[in-house]
Amino acid sequence: HEARGDVDTALDFLKRAIEAQPSVASLYAQAAIIYRDAARLKDGLKILEQGDAATNGTSAELNYLLGLFYIEVDDLDSAVVHAERAYKLGYPLPGLAAKLRRRGRPLE
């Protein structure tokens, strides 16, 4: 639906899937990406935070995305917190750490 420009239907589908399976991190991640692509970063952050709570902070993917989204809204303190969590949980891609380093916030 998103590929055809029907963002609302795509998000409705994902919201129903989240209601049915609230602990599936990838559903929150996909919804957040759709929100970002629609220039709705705050909505994307909200759904990511919901997913992080629903997965008890155990999803490396959601923490990585939270870090990226927080950089985009210029909340570097929150970005660092989530980046550290993502990497501690084993997230393999270095892009978030590189973005933070370029913004003067290298990870320890």
mmCIF file with all atom_site columns, C-alpha atoms in Angstrom:
data_model
loop_
_atom_site.group_PDB
_atom_site.id
_atom_site.type_symbol
_atom_site.label_atom_id
_atom_site.label_alt_id
_atom_site.label_comp_id
_atom_site.label_asym_id
_atom_site.label_entity_id
_atom_site.label_seq_id
_atom_site.pdbx_PDB_ins_code
_atom_site.Cartn_x
_atom_site.Cartn_y
_atom_site.Cartn_z
_atom_site.occupancy
_atom_site.B_iso_or_equiv
_atom_site.pdbx_formal_charge
_atom_site.auth_seq_id
_atom_site.auth_comp_id
_atom_site.auth_asym_id
_atom_site.auth_atom_id
_atom_site.pdbx_PDB_model_num
ATOM 1   C CA . HIS A 1 1   ? 0.000  0.000  0.000  1.00 0.00 ? 1   HIS A CA 1
ATOM 2   C CA . GLU A 1 2   ? 2.810  2.408  0.824  1.00 0.00 ? 2   GLU A CA 1
ATOM 3   C CA . ALA A 1 3   ? 4.455  1.806  -2.554 1.00 0.00 ? 3   ALA A CA 1
ATOM 4   C CA . ARG A 1 4   ? 1.188  2.865  -4.202 1.00 0.00 ? 4   ARG A CA 1
ATOM 5   C CA . GLY A 1 5   ? 1.057  6.025  -2.094 1.00 0.00 ? 5   GLY A CA 1
ATOM 6   C CA . ASP A 1 6   ? -1.602 4.776  0.311  1.00 0.00 ? 6   ASP A CA 1
ATOM 7   C CA . VAL A 1 7   ? 0.288  5.482  3.536  1.00 0.00 ? 7   VAL A CA 1
ATOM 8   C CA . ASP A 1 8   ? -2.788 5.482  5.764  1.00 0.00 ? 8   ASP A CA 1
ATOM 9   C CA . THR A 1 9   ? -3.847 1.994  4.680  1.00 0.00 ? 9   THR A CA 1
ATOM 10  C CA . ALA A 1 10  ? -0.310 0.685  5.150  1.00 0.00 ? 10  ALA A CA 1
ATOM 11  C CA . LEU A 1 11  ? -0.194 2.148  8.654  1.00 0.00 ? 11  LEU A CA 1
ATOM 12  C CA . ASP A 1 12  ? -3.657 0.818  9.511  1.00 0.00 ? 12  ASP A CA 1
ATOM 13  C CA . PHE A 1 13  ? -2.535 -2.655 8.477  1.00 0.00 ? 13  PHE A CA 1
ATOM 14  C CA . LEU A 1 14  ? 0.571  -2.403 10.646 1.00 0.00 ? 14  LEU A CA 1
ATOM 15  C CA . LYS A 1 15  ? -1.406 -1.057 13.605 1.00 0.00 ? 15  LYS A CA 1
ATOM 16  C CA . ARG A 1 16  ? -3.740 -4.070 13.416 1.00 0.00 ? 16  ARG A CA 1
ATOM 17  C CA . ALA A 1 17  ? -0.745 -6.391 13.194 1.00 0.00 ? 17  ALA A CA 1
ATOM 18  C CA . ILE A 1 18  ? 0.815  -4.693 16.237 1.00 0.00 ? 18  ILE A CA 1
ATOM 19  C CA . GLU A 1 19  ? -2.418 -5.130 18.189 1.00 0.00 ? 19  GLU A CA 1
ATOM 20  C CA . ALA A 1 20  ? -2.397 -8.837 17.319 1.00 0.00 ? 20  ALA A CA 1
ATOM 21  C CA . GLN A 1 21  ? 1.327  -9.352 17.991 1.00 0.00 ? 21  GLN A CA 1
ATOM 22  C CA . PRO A 1 22  ? 2.599  -6.512 20.192 1.00 0.00 ? 22  PRO A CA 1
ATOM 23  C CA . SER A 1 23  ? 6.006  -8.076 20.843 1.00 0.00 ? 23  SER A CA 1
ATOM 24  C CA . VAL A 1 24  ? 7.079  -8.256 17.170 1.00 0.00 ? 24  VAL A CA 1
ATOM 25  C CA . ALA A 1 25  ? 9.691  -5.521 16.820 1.00 0.00 ? 25  ALA A CA 1
ATOM 26  C CA . SER A 1 26  ? 9.767  -5.511 13.020 1.00 0.00 ? 26  SER A CA 1
ATOM 27  C CA . LEU A 1 27  ? 6.161  -4.283 12.861 1.00 0.00 ? 27  LEU A CA 1
ATOM 28  C CA . TYR A 1 28  ? 7.049  -1.157 14.822 1.00 0.00 ? 28  TYR A CA 1
ATOM 29  C CA . ALA A 1 29  ? 10.182 -0.662 12.738 1.00 0.00 ? 29  ALA A CA 1
ATOM 30  C CA . GLN A 1 30  ? 8.250  -0.818 9.464  1.00 0.00 ? 30  GLN A CA 1
ATOM 31  C CA . ALA A 1 31  ? 5.616  1.601  10.731 1.00 0.00 ? 31  ALA A CA 1
ATOM 32  C CA . ALA A 1 32  ? 8.333  4.033  11.847 1.00 0.00 ? 32  ALA A CA 1
ATOM 33  C CA . ILE A 1 33  ? 9.994  3.894  8.435  1.00 0.00 ? 33  ILE A CA 1
ATOM 34  C CA . ILE A 1 34  ? 6.680  4.656  6.754  1.00 0.00 ? 34  ILE A CA 1
ATOM 35  C CA . TYR A 1 35  ? 6.184  7.607  9.094  1.00 0.00 ? 35  TYR A CA 1
ATOM 36  C CA . ARG A 1 36  ? 9.702  8.864  8.340  1.00 0.00 ? 36  ARG A CA 1
ATOM 37  C CA . ASP A 1 37  ? 9.145  8.557  4.608  1.00 0.00 ? 37  ASP A CA 1
ATOM 38  C CA . ALA A 1 38  ? 5.944  10.591 5.043  1.00 0.00 ? 38  ALA A CA 1
ATOM 39  C CA . ALA A 1 39  ? 7.902  13.296 6.944  1.00 0.00 ? 39  ALA A CA 1
ATOM 40  C CA . ARG A 1 40  ? 6.138  12.428 10.218 1.00 0.00 ? 40  ARG A CA 1
ATOM 41  C CA . LEU A 1 41  ? 9.176  11.930 12.457 1.00 0.00 ? 41  LEU A CA 1
ATOM 42  C CA . LYS A 1 42  ? 7.332  12.552 15.724 1.00 0.00 ? 42  LYS A CA 1
ATOM 43  C CA . ASP A 1 43  ? 4.819  9.817  14.873 1.00 0.00 ? 43  ASP A CA 1
ATOM 44  C CA . GLY A 1 44  ? 7.721  7.554  13.973 1.00 0.00 ? 44  GLY A CA 1
ATOM 45  C CA . LEU A 1 45  ? 9.382  8.226  17.314 1.00 0.00 ? 45  LEU A CA 1
ATOM 46  C CA . LYS A 1 46  ? 6.145  7.524  19.129 1.00 0.00 ? 46  LYS A CA 1
ATOM 47  C CA . ILE A 1 47  ? 5.660  4.127  17.480 1.00 0.00 ? 47  ILE A CA 1
ATOM 48  C CA . LEU A 1 48  ? 9.306  3.226  18.084 1.00 0.00 ? 48  LEU A CA 1
ATOM 49  C CA . GLU A 1 49  ? 9.002  4.125  21.764 1.00 0.00 ? 49  GLU A CA 1
ATOM 50  C CA . GLN A 1 50  ? 5.856  1.985  21.963 1.00 0.00 ? 50  GLN A CA 1
ATOM 51  C CA . GLY A 1 51  ? 7.737  -0.885 20.360 1.00 0.00 ? 51  GLY A CA 1
ATOM 52  C CA . ASP A 1 52  ? 10.681 -0.430 22.692 1.00 0.00 ? 52  ASP A CA 1
ATOM 53  C CA . ALA A 1 53  ? 8.323  -0.618 25.681 1.00 0.00 ? 53  ALA A CA 1
ATOM 54  C CA . ALA A 1 54  ? 6.471  -3.627 24.237 1.00 0.00 ? 54  ALA A CA 1
ATOM 55  C CA . THR A 1 55  ? 9.744  -5.506 23.748 1.00 0.00 ? 55  THR A CA 1
ATOM 56  C CA . ASN A 1 56  ? 11.129 -4.440 27.128 1.00 0.00 ? 56  ASN A CA 1
ATOM 57  C CA . GLY A 1 57  ? 14.036 -2.647 25.462 1.00 0.00 ? 57  GLY A CA 1
ATOM 58  C CA . THR A 1 58  ? 15.445 -5.890 24.060 1.00 0.00 ? 58  THR A CA 1
ATOM 59  C CA . SER A 1 59  ? 15.306 -5.100 20.340 1.00 0.00 ? 59  SER A CA 1
ATOM 60  C CA . ALA A 1 60  ? 18.610 -3.950 18.877 1.00 0.00 ? 60  ALA A CA 1
ATOM 61  C CA . GLU A 1 61  ? 16.793 -2.910 15.700 1.00 0.00 ? 61  GLU A CA 1
ATOM 62  C CA . LEU A 1 62  ? 14.310 -0.654 17.500 1.00 0.00 ? 62  LEU A CA 1
ATOM 63  C CA . ASN A 1 63  ? 17.040 0.946  19.589 1.00 0.00 ? 63  ASN A CA 1
ATOM 64  C CA . TYR A 1 64  ? 19.118 1.560  16.460 1.00 0.00 ? 64  TYR A CA 1
ATOM 65  C CA . LEU A 1 65  ? 16.163 3.184  14.726 1.00 0.00 ? 65  LEU A CA 1
ATOM 66  C CA . LEU A 1 66  ? 15.389 5.242  17.815 1.00 0.00 ? 66  LEU A CA 1
ATOM 67  C CA . GLY A 1 67  ? 18.961 6.513  17.724 1.00 0.00 ? 67  GLY A CA 1
ATOM 68  C CA . LEU A 1 68  ? 18.620 7.496  14.072 1.00 0.00 ? 68  LEU A CA 1
ATOM 69  C CA . PHE A 1 69  ? 15.275 9.198  14.605 1.00 0.00 ? 69  PHE A CA 1
ATOM 70  C CA . TYR A 1 70  ? 16.552 11.111 17.634 1.00 0.00 ? 70  TYR A CA 1
ATOM 71  C CA . ILE A 1 71  ? 19.460 12.408 15.561 1.00 0.00 ? 71  ILE A CA 1
ATOM 72  C CA . GLU A 1 72  ? 16.971 13.623 12.969 1.00 0.00 ? 72  GLU A CA 1
ATOM 73  C CA . VAL A 1 73  ? 15.044 15.618 15.590 1.00 0.00 ? 73  VAL A CA 1
ATOM 74  C CA . ASP A 1 74  ? 18.351 16.834 17.104 1.00 0.00 ? 74  ASP A CA 1
ATOM 75  C CA . ASP A 1 75  ? 17.985 15.069 20.461 1.00 0.00 ? 75  ASP A CA 1
ATOM 76  C CA . LEU A 1 76  ? 21.535 13.773 20.668 1.00 0.00 ? 76  LEU A CA 1
ATOM 77  C CA . ASP A 1 77  ? 21.346 12.752 24.319 1.00 0.00 ? 77  ASP A CA 1
ATOM 78  C CA . SER A 1 78  ? 18.509 10.322 23.560 1.00 0.00 ? 78  SER A CA 1
ATOM 79  C CA . ALA A 1 79  ? 20.261 9.201  20.377 1.00 0.00 ? 79  ALA A CA 1
ATOM 80  C CA . VAL A 1 80  ? 23.357 8.239  22.379 1.00 0.00 ? 80  VAL A CA 1
ATOM 81  C CA . VAL A 1 81  ? 21.295 6.297  24.937 1.00 0.00 ? 81  VAL A CA 1
ATOM 82  C CA . HIS A 1 82  ? 19.604 4.228  22.237 1.00 0.00 ? 82  HIS A CA 1
ATOM 83  C CA . ALA A 1 83  ? 22.788 3.795  20.204 1.00 0.00 ? 83  ALA A CA 1
ATOM 84  C CA . GLU A 1 84  ? 24.578 2.383  23.231 1.00 0.00 ? 84  GLU A CA 1
ATOM 85  C CA . ARG A 1 85  ? 21.674 -0.004 23.836 1.00 0.00 ? 85  ARG A CA 1
ATOM 86  C CA . ALA A 1 86  ? 21.566 -1.098 20.184 1.00 0.00 ? 86  ALA A CA 1
ATOM 87  C CA . TYR A 1 87  ? 25.255 -1.900 20.069 1.00 0.00 ? 87  TYR A CA 1
ATOM 88  C CA . LYS A 1 88  ? 25.190 -3.594 23.479 1.00 0.00 ? 88  LYS A CA 1
ATOM 89  C CA . LEU A 1 89  ? 22.389 -5.796 22.089 1.00 0.00 ? 89  LEU A CA 1
ATOM 90  C CA . GLY A 1 90  ? 24.600 -6.711 19.128 1.00 0.00 ? 90  GLY A CA 1
ATOM 91  C CA . TYR A 1 91  ? 23.432 -4.429 16.313 1.00 0.00 ? 91  TYR A CA 1
ATOM 92  C CA . PRO A 1 92  ? 26.058 -4.941 13.591 1.00 0.00 ? 92  PRO A CA 1
ATOM 93  C CA . LEU A 1 93  ? 25.921 -1.786 11.429 1.00 0.00 ? 93  LEU A CA 1
ATOM 94  C CA . PRO A 1 94  ? 28.189 1.142  12.380 1.00 0.00 ? 94  PRO A CA 1
ATOM 95  C CA . GLY A 1 95  ? 26.176 3.913  10.704 1.00 0.00 ? 95  GLY A CA 1
ATOM 96  C CA . LEU A 1 96  ? 24.548 5.271  13.864 1.00 0.00 ? 96  LEU A CA 1
ATOM 97  C CA . ALA A 1 97  ? 27.871 5.443  15.703 1.00 0.00 ? 97  ALA A CA 1
ATOM 98  C CA . ALA A 1 98  ? 29.412 7.227  12.709 1.00 0.00 ? 98  ALA A CA 1
ATOM 99  C CA . LYS A 1 99  ? 26.597 9.787  12.604 1.00 0.00 ? 99  LYS A CA 1
ATOM 100 C CA . LEU A 1 100 ? 26.993 10.488 16.303 1.00 0.00 ? 100 LEU A CA 1
ATOM 101 C CA . ARG A 1 101 ? 30.774 10.796 15.933 1.00 0.00 ? 101 ARG A CA 1
ATOM 102 C CA . ARG A 1 102 ? 30.283 13.357 13.146 1.00 0.00 ? 102 ARG A CA 1
ATOM 103 C CA . ARG A 1 103 ? 27.956 15.293 15.462 1.00 0.00 ? 103 ARG A CA 1
ATOM 104 C CA . GLY A 1 104 ? 30.618 15.359 18.189 1.00 0.00 ? 104 GLY A CA 1
ATOM 105 C CA . ARG A 1 105 ? 29.068 12.575 20.277 1.00 0.00 ? 105 ARG A CA 1
ATOM 106 C CA . PRO A 1 106 ? 31.295 9.495  19.918 1.00 0.00 ? 106 PRO A CA 1
ATOM 107 C CA . LEU A 1 107 ? 30.188 6.387  21.747 1.00 0.00 ? 107 LEU A CA 1
ATOM 108 C CA . GLU A 1 108 ? 32.353 4.876  24.456 1.00 0.00 ? 108 GLU A CA 1
#
